[in-house]
PDB file of C-alpha atoms in Angstrom:
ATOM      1  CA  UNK A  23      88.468 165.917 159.339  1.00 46.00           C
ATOM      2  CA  UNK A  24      90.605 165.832 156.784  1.00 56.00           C
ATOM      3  CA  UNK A  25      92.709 163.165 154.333  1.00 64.00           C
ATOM      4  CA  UNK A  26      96.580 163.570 154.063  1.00 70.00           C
ATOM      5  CA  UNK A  27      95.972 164.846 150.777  1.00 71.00           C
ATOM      6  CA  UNK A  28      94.007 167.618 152.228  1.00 64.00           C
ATOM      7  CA  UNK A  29      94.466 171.142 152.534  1.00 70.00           C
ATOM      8  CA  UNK A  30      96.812 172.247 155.828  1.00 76.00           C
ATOM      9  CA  UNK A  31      95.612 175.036 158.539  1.00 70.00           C
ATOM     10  CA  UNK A  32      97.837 177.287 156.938  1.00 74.00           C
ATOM     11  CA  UNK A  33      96.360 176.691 153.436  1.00 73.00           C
ATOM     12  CA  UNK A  34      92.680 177.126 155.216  1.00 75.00           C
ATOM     13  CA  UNK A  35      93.501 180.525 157.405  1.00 71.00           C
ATOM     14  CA  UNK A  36      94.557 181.508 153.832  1.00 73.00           C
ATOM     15  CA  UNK A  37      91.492 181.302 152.148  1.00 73.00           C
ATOM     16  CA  UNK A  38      89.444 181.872 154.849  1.00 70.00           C
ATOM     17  CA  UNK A  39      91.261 185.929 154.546  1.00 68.00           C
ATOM     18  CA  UNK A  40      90.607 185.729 151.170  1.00 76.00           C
ATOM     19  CA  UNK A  41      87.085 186.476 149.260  1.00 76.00           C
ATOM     20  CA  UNK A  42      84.864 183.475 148.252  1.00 77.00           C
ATOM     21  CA  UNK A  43      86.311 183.454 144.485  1.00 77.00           C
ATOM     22  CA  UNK A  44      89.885 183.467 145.510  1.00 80.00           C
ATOM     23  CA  UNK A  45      89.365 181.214 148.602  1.00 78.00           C
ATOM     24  CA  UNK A  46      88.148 178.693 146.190  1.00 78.00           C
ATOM     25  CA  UNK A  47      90.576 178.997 143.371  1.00 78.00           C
ATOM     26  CA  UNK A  48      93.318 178.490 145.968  1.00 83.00           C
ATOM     27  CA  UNK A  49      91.279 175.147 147.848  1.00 79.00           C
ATOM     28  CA  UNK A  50      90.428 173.517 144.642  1.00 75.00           C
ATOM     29  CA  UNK A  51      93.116 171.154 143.947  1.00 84.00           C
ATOM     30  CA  UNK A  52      92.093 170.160 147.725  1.00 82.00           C
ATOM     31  CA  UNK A  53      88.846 170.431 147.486  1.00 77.00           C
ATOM     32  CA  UNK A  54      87.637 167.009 146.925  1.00 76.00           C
ATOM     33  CA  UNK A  55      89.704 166.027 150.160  1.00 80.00           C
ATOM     34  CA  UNK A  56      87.941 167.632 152.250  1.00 81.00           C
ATOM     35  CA  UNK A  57      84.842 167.482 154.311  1.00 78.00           C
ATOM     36  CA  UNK A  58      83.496 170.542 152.187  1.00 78.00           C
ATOM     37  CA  UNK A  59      82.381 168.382 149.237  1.00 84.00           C
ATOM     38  CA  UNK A  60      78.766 166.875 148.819  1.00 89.00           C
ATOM     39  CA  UNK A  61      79.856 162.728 149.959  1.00 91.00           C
ATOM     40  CA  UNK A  62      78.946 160.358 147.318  1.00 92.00           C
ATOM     41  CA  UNK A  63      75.859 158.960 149.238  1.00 95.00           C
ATOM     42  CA  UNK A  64      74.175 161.949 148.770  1.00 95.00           C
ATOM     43  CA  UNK A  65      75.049 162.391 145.309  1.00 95.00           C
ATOM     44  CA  UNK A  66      73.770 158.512 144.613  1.00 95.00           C
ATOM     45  CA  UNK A  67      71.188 158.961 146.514  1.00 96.00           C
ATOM     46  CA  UNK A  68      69.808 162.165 144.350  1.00 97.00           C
ATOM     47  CA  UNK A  69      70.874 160.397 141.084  1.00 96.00           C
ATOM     48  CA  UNK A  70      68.397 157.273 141.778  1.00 96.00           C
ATOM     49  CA  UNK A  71      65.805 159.869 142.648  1.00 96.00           C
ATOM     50  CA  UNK A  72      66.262 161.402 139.148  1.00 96.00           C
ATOM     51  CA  UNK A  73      66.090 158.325 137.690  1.00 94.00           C
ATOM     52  CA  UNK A  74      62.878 157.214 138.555  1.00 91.00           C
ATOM     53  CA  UNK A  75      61.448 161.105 137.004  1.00 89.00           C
ATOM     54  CA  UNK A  76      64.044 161.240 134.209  1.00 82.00           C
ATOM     55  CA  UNK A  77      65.234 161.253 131.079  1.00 92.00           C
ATOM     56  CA  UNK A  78      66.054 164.935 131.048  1.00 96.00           C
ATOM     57  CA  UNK A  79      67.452 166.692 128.014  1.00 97.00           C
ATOM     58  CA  UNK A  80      69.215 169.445 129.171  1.00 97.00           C
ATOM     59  CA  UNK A  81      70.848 169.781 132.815  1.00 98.00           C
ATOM     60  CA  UNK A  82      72.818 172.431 134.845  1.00 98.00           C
ATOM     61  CA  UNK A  83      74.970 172.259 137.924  1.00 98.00           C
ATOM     62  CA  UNK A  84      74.323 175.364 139.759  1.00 97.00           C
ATOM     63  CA  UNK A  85      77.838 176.150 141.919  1.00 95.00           C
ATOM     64  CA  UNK A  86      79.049 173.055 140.105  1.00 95.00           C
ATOM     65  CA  UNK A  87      82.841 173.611 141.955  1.00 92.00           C
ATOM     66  CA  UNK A  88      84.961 170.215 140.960  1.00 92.00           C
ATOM     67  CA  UNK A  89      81.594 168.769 138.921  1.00 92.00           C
ATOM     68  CA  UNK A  90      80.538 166.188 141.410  1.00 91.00           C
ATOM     69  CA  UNK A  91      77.004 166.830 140.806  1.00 93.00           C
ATOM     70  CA  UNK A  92      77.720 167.327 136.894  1.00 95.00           C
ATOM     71  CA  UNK A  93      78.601 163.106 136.877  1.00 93.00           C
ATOM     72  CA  UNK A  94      74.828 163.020 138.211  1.00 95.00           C
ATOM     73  CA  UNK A  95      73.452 165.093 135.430  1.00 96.00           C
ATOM     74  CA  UNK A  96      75.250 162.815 132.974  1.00 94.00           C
ATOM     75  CA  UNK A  97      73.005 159.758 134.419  1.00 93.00           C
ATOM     76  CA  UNK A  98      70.155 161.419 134.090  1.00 95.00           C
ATOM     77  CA  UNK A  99      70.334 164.098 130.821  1.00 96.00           C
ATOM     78  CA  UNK A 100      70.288 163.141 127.096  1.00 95.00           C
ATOM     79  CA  UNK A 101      71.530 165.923 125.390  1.00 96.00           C
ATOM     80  CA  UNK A 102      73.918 168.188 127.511  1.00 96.00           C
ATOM     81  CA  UNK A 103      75.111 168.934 130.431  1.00 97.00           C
ATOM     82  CA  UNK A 104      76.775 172.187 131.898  1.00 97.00           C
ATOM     83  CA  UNK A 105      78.421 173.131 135.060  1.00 97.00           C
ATOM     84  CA  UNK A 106      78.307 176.873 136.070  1.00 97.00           C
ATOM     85  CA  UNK A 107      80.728 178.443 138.668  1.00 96.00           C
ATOM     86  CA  UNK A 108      82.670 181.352 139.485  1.00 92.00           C
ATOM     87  CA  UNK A 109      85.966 180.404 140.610  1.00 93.00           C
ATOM     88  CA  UNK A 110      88.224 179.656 137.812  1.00 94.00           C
ATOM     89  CA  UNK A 111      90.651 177.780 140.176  1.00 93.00           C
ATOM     90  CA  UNK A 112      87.345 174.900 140.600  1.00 92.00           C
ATOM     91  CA  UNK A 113      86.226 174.942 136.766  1.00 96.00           C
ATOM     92  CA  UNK A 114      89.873 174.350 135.977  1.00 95.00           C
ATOM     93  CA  UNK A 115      90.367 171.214 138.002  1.00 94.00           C
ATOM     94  CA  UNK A 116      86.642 170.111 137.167  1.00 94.00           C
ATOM     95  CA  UNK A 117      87.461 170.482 133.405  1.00 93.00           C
ATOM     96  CA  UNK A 118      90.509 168.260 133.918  1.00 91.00           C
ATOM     97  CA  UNK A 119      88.913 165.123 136.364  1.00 88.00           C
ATOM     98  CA  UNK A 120      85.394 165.041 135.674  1.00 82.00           C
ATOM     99  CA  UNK A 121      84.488 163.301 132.075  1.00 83.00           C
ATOM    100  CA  UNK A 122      80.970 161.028 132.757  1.00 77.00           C
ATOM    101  CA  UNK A 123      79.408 158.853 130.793  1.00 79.00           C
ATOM    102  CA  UNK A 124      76.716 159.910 128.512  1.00 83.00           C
ATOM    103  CA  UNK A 125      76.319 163.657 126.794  1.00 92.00           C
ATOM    104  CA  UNK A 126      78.938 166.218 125.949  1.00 94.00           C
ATOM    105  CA  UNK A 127      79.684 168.975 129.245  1.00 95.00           C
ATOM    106  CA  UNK A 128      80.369 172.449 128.960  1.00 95.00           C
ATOM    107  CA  UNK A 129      81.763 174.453 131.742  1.00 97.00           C
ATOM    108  CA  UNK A 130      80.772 178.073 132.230  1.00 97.00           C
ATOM    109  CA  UNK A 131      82.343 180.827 134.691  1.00 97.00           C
ATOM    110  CA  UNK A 132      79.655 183.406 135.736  1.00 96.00           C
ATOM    111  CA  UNK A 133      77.699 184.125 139.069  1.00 94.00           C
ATOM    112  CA  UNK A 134      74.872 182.492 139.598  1.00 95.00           C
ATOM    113  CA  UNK A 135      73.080 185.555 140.723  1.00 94.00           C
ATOM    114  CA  UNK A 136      74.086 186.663 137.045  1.00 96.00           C
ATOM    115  CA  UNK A 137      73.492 183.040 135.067  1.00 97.00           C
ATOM    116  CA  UNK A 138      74.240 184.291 131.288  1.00 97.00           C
ATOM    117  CA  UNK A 139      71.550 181.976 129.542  1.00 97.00           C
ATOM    118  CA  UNK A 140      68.046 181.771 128.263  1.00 96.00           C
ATOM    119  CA  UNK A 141      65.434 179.570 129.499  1.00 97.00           C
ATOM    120  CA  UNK A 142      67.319 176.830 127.788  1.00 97.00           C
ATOM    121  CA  UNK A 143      67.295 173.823 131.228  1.00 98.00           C
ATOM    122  CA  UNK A 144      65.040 170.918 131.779  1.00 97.00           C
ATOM    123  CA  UNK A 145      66.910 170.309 134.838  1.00 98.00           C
ATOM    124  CA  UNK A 146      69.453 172.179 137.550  1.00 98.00           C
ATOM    125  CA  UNK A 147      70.766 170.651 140.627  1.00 98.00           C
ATOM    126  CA  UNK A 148      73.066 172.367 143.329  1.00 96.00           C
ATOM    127  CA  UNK A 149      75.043 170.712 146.190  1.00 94.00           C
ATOM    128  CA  UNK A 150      76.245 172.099 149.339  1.00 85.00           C
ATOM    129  CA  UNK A 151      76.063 175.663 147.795  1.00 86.00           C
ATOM    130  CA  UNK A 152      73.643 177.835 149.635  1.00 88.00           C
ATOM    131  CA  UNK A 153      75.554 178.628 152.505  1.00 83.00           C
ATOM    132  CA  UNK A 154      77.718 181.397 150.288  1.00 83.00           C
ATOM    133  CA  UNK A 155      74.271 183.415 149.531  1.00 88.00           C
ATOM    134  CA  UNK A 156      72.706 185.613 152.378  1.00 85.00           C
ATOM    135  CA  UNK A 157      68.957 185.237 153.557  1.00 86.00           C
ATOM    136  CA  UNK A 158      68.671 188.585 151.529  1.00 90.00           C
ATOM    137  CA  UNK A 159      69.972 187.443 148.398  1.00 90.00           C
ATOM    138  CA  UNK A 160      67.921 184.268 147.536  1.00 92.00           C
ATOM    139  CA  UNK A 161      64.652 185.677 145.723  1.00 94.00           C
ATOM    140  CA  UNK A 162      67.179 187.157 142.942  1.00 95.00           C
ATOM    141  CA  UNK A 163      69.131 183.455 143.096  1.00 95.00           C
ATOM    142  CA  UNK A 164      65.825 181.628 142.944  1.00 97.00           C
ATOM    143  CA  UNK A 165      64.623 184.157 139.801  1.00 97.00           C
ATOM    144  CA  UNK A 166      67.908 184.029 138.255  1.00 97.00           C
ATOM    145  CA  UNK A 167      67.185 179.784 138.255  1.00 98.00           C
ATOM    146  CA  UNK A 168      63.569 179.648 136.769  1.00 97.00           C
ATOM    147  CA  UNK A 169      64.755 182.522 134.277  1.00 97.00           C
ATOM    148  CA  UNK A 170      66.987 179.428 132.792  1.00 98.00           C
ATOM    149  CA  UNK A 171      64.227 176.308 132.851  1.00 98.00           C
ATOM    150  CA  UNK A 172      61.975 175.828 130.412  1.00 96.00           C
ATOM    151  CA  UNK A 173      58.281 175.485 131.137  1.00 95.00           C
ATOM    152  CA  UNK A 174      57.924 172.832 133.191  1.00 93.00           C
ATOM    153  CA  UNK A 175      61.464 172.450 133.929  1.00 96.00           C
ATOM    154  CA  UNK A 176      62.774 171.459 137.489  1.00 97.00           C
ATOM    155  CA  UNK A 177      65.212 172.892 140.021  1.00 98.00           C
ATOM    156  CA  UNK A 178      66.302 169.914 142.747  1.00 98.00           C
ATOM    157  CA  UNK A 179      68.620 170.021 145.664  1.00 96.00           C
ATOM    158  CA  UNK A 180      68.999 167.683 148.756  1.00 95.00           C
ATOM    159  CA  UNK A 181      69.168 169.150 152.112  1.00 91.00           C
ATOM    160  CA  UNK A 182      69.824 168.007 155.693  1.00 89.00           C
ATOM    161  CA  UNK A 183      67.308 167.645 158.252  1.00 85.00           C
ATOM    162  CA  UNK A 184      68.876 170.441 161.029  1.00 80.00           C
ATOM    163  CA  UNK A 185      70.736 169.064 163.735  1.00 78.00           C
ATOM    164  CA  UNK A 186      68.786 169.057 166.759  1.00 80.00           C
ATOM    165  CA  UNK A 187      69.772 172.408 169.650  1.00 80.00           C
ATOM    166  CA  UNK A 188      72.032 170.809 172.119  1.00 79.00           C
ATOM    167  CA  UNK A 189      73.764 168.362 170.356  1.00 84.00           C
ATOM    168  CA  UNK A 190      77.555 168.290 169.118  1.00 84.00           C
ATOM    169  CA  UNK A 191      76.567 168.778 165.356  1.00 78.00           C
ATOM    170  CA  UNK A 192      74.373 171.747 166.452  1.00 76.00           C
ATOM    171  CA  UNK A 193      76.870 173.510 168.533  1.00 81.00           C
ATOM    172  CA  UNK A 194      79.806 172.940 165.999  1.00 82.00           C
ATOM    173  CA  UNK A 195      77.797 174.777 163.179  1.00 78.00           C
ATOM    174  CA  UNK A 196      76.510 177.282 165.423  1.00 79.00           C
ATOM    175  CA  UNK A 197      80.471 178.568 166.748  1.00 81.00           C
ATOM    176  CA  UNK A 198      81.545 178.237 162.859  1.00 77.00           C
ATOM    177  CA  UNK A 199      78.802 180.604 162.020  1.00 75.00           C
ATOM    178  CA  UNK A 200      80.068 182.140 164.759  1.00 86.00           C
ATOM    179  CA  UNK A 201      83.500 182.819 163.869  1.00 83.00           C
ATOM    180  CA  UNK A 202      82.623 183.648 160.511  1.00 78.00           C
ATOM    181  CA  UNK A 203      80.561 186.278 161.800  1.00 85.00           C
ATOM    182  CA  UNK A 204      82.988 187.827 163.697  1.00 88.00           C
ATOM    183  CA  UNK A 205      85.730 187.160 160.573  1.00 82.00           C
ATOM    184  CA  UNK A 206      83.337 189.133 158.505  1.00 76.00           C
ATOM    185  CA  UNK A 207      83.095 192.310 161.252  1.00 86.00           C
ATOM    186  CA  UNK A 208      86.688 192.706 161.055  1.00 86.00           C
ATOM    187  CA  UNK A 209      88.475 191.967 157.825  1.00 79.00           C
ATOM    188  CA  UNK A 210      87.777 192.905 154.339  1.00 84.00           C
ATOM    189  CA  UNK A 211      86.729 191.044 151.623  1.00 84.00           C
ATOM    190  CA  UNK A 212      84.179 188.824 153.315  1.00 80.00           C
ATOM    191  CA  UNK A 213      83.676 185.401 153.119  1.00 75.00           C
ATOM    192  CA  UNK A 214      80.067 184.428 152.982  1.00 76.00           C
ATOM    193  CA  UNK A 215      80.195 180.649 154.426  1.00 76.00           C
ATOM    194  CA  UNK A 216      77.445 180.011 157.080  1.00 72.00           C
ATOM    195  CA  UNK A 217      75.522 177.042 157.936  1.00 75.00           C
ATOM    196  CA  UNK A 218      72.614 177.896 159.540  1.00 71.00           C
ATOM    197  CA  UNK A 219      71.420 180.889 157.206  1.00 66.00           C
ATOM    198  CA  UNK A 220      69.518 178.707 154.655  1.00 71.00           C
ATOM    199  CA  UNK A 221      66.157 178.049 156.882  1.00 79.00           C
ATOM    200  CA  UNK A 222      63.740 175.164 155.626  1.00 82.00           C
ATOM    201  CA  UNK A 223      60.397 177.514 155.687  1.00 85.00           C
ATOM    202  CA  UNK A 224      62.293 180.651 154.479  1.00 86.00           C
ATOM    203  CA  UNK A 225      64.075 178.507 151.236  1.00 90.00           C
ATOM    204  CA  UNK A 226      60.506 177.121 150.396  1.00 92.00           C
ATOM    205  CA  UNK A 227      58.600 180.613 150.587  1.00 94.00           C
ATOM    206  CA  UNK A 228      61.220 182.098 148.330  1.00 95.00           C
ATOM    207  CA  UNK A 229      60.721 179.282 145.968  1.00 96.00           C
ATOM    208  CA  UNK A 230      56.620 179.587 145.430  1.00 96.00           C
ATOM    209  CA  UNK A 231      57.501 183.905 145.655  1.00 95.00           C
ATOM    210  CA  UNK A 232      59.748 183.053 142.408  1.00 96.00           C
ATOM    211  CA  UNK A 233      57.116 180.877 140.741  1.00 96.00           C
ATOM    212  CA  UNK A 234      58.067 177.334 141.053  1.00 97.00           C
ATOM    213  CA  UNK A 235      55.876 174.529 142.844  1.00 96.00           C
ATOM    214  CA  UNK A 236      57.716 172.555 145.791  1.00 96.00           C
ATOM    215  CA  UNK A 237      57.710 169.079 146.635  1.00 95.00           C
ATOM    216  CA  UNK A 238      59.848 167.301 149.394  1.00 94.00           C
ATOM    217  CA  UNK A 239      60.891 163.997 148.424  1.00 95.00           C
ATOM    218  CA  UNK A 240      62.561 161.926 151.148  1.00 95.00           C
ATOM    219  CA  UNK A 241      65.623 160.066 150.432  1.00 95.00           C
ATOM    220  CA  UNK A 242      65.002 156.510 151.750  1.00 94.00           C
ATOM    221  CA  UNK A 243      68.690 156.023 151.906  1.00 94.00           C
ATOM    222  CA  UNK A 244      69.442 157.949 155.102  1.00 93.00           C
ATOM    223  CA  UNK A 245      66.159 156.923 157.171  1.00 93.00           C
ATOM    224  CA  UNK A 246      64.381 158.748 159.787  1.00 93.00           C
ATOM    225  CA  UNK A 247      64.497 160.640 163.137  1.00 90.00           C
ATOM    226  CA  UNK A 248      63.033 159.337 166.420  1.00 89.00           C
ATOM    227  CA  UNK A 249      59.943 161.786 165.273  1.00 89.00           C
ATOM    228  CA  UNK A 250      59.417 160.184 162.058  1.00 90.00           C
ATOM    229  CA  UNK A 251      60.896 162.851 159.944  1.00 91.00           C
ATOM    230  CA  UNK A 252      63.592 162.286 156.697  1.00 93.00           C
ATOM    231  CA  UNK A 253      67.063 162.644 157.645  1.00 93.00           C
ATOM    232  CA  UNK A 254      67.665 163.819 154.386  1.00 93.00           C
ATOM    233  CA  UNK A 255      65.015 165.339 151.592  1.00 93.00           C
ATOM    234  CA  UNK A 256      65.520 166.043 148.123  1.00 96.00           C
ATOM    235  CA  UNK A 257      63.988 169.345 147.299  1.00 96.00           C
ATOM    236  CA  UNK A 258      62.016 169.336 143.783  1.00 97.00           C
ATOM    237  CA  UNK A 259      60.858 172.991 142.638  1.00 97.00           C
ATOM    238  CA  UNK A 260      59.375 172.874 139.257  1.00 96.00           C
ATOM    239  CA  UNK A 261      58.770 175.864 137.205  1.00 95.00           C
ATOM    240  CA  UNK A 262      55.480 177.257 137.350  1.00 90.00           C
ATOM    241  CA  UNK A 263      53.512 178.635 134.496  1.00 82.00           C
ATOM    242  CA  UNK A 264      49.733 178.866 133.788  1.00 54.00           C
TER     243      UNK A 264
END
């Protein structure tokens, strides 16, 4: 699973007893070797999708970690871009690798139930974040987004058709989910990390309860199932307003 330049068990049992923040301040200069980050296909793939709506002026990269998806907000924006995160350990590495093309970044530690900014965004994307925020906790995350879009402004994310019951990928995510379960009974902090808590018709009632209209865009990319369904679909919310 993971490169030679990747974190060791040891390093992972470490921040796996740790809380989110300081699990992720002690994997970042890892991070990018490891399966935990978004793989470029998916990041291409979402940065020709914005192409084809785009130019944006301002974008944010909601749980930005190392920036990968700020170097797809600075294909797309015009006038800024900003990644938002709160581990210092991934701003700090992100600050030092990630310098795209195009408009100037800014990188901002809060919590992105918390963002500290006005409705100043005509676009924020997120990657491979959702798992660290509890079925409870997304109408304040999904508020806390449209609070920083302008009028019209859009909130896009890809996600993963769900692995079919039965199979290996299905089974894997369900015994990490699992273990992190357990992890969470027994030891103090927790670690919110789950796969399987961020449900397809829960995400998109949350997003219309928070005011934003939802499209599914399918990412031609990564093809089909046997039914005929996307692989992988590129969730558009835009803000609302009459």
């Amino acid at each position: 699973m993971f490169s030679p330049e990747g974190p060791r068990l040891r390093e992972l049992v470490v921040q796996a007893l740790s809380s989110v923040e300081r699990g992720y301040d002690l994997l970042a200069p890892k991070f990018d070797h490891t399966p935990f980050r978004t793989p470029d296909s998916v990041l291409d793939a979402t940065a020709s999708a914005l192409r084809r709506t785009g130019p944006f002026d301002a974008g944010l990269d909601l749980c930005c970690g190392t920036g990968a998806g700020v170097e797809v907000l600075g294909q797309v924006c015009r006038k800024s871009v900003t990644g938002v995160d709160f581990s210092a350990g991934m701003l700090s590495v992100a600050r030092e690798r990630v310098r795209p093309p195009g408009p100037p970044v800014g990188w901002v530690r809060a919590d992105a139930r918390a963002l500290p900014f006005g409705p100043v965004f005509d676009l924020v994307v997120s990657f491979g974040a959702f798992g660290h925020f509890l079925p409870r906790e997304l109408p304040g995350l999904f508020a806390q987004v449209r609070s920083v879009l302008r009028p019209g402004g859009r909130f896009v994310f890809p996600v993963v058709a769900p692995p079919r019951p039965g199979s290996l990928t299905y089974g894997t995510l369900l015994g990490f989910d699992a273990v992190m379960r357990v992890r969470n009974a027994v030891w103090r902090p927790p670690f919110v990390m789950y796969y399987r808590t961020f449900r397809f018709g829960d995400m998109r009632r949350e997003l219309v309860r928070a005011g934003f209209r939802v499209e599914f865009w399918a990412l031609p990319e990564f093809g089909r199932r046997r039914d005929g369904s996307p692989k992988v679909r590129l969730v558009v919310a835009a803000r609302a307003d009459a």
